[in-house]
mmCIF file of C-alpha atoms and ligand atoms in Angstrom:
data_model
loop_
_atom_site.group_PDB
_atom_site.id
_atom_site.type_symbol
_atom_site.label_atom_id
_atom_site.label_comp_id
_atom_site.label_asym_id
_atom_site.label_seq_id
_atom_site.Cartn_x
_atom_site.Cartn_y
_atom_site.Cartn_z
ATOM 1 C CA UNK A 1 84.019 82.295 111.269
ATOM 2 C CA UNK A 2 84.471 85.690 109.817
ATOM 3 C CA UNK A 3 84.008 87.276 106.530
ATOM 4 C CA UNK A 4 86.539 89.634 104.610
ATOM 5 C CA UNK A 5 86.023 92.112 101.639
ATOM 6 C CA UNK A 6 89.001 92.492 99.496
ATOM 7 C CA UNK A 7 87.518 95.963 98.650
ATOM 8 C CA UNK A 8 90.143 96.696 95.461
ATOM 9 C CA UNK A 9 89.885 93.276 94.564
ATOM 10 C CA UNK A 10 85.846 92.794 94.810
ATOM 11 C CA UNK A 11 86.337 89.704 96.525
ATOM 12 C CA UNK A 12 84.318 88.297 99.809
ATOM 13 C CA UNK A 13 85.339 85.204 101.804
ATOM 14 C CA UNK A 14 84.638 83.296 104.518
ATOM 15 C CA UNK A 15 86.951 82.643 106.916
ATOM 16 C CA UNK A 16 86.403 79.481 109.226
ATOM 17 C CA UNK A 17 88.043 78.843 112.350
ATOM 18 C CA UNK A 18 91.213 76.956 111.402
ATOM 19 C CA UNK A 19 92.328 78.765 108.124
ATOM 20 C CA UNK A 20 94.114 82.255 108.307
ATOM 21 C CA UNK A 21 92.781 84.991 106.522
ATOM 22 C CA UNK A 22 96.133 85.104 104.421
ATOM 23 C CA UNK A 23 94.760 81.217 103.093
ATOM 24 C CA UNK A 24 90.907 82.512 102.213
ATOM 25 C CA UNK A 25 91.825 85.577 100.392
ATOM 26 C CA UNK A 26 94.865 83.512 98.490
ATOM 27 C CA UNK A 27 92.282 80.979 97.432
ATOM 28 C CA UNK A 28 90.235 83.517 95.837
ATOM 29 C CA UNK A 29 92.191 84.797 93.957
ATOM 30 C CA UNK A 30 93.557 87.676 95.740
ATOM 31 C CA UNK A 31 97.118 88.642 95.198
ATOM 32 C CA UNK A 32 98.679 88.544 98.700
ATOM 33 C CA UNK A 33 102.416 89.188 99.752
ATOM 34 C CA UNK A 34 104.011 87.058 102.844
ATOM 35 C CA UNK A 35 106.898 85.530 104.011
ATOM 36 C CA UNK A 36 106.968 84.209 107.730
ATOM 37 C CA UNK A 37 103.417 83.225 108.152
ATOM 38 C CA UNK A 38 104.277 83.964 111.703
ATOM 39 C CA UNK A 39 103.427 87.339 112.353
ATOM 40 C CA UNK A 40 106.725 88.453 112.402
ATOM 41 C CA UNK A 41 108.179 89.979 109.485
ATOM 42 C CA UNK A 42 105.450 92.383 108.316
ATOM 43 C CA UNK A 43 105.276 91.610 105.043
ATOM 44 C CA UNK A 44 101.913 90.803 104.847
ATOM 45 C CA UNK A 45 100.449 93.886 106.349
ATOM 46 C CA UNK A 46 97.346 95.267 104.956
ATOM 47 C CA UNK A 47 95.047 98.767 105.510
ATOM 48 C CA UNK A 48 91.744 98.067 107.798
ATOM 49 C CA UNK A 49 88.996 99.971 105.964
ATOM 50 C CA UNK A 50 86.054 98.917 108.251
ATOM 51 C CA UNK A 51 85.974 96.646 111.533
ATOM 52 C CA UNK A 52 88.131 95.336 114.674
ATOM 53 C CA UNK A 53 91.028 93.726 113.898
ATOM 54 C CA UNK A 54 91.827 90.446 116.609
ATOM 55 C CA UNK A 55 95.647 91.469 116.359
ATOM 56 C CA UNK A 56 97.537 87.899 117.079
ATOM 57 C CA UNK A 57 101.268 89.446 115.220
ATOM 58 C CA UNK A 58 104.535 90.634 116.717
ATOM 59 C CA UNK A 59 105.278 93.269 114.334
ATOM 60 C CA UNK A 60 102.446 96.111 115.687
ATOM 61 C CA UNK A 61 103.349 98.297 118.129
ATOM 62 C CA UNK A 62 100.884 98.906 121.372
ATOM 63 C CA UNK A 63 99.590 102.303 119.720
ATOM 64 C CA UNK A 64 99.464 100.386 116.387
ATOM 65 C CA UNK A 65 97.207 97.303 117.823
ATOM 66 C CA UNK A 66 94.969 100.065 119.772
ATOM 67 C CA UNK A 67 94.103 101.896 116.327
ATOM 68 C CA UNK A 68 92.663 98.980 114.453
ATOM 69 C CA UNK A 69 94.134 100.251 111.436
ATOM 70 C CA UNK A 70 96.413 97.535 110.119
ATOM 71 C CA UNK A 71 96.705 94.070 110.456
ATOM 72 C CA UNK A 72 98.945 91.092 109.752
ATOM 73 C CA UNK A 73 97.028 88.777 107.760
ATOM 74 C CA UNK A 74 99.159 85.568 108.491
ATOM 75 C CA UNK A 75 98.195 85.170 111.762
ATOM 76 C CA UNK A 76 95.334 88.075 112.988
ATOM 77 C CA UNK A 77 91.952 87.345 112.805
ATOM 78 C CA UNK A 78 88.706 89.500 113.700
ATOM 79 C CA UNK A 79 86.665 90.560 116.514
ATOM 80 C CA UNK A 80 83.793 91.764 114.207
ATOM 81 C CA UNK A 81 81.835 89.521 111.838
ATOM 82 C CA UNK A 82 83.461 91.649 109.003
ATOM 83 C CA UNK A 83 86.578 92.953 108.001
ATOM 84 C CA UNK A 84 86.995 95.257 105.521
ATOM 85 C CA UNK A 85 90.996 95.397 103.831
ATOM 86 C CA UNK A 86 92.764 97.256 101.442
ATOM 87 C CA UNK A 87 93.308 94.333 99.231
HETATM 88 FE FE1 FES B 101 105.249 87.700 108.015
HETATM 89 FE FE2 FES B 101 102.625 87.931 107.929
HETATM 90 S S1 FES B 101 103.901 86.966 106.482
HETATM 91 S S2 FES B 101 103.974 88.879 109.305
#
């Protein structure tokens, strides 16, 4: 497991093995935009603020997945105990 900040929305979850992070934040309230669920249309792309992203998408480029900077929330998870998102 893994936590995320939703630093606009002042919300923390937990996010077990077994649930996307897409699910957590969406059960806390957070408003989230997605489509696929798969990784592949990009919708739900989000702004990494603080920590490694475990990039698991199709949309990200090489350079993209490298940088850490964005992440599909569908499908990615995280290498770091904490993410920090621009949710
Ligand atoms: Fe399509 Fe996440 S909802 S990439």
């Amino acid at each position: 497991a893994f936590e995320v900040e939703c630093q606009r929305s002042g919300v923390s979850v937990t996010v077990p093995p077994g649930k996307t992070i897409y699910e957590a934040v969406e059960e806390a309230g957070v408003d989230v935009l997605g489509s696929c669920m798969e990784g592949v249309c990009g919708t739900c792309e989000c702004d990494v603020i603080e920590g490694d992203p475990d990039p698991r998408d199709s949309v990200l480029s090489d350079a993209e997945r490298e940088s850490g900077d964005t992440i599909m929330i569908c499908v990615s998870r995280s290498r770091s105990e904490r993410l920090v998102l621009d949710l």
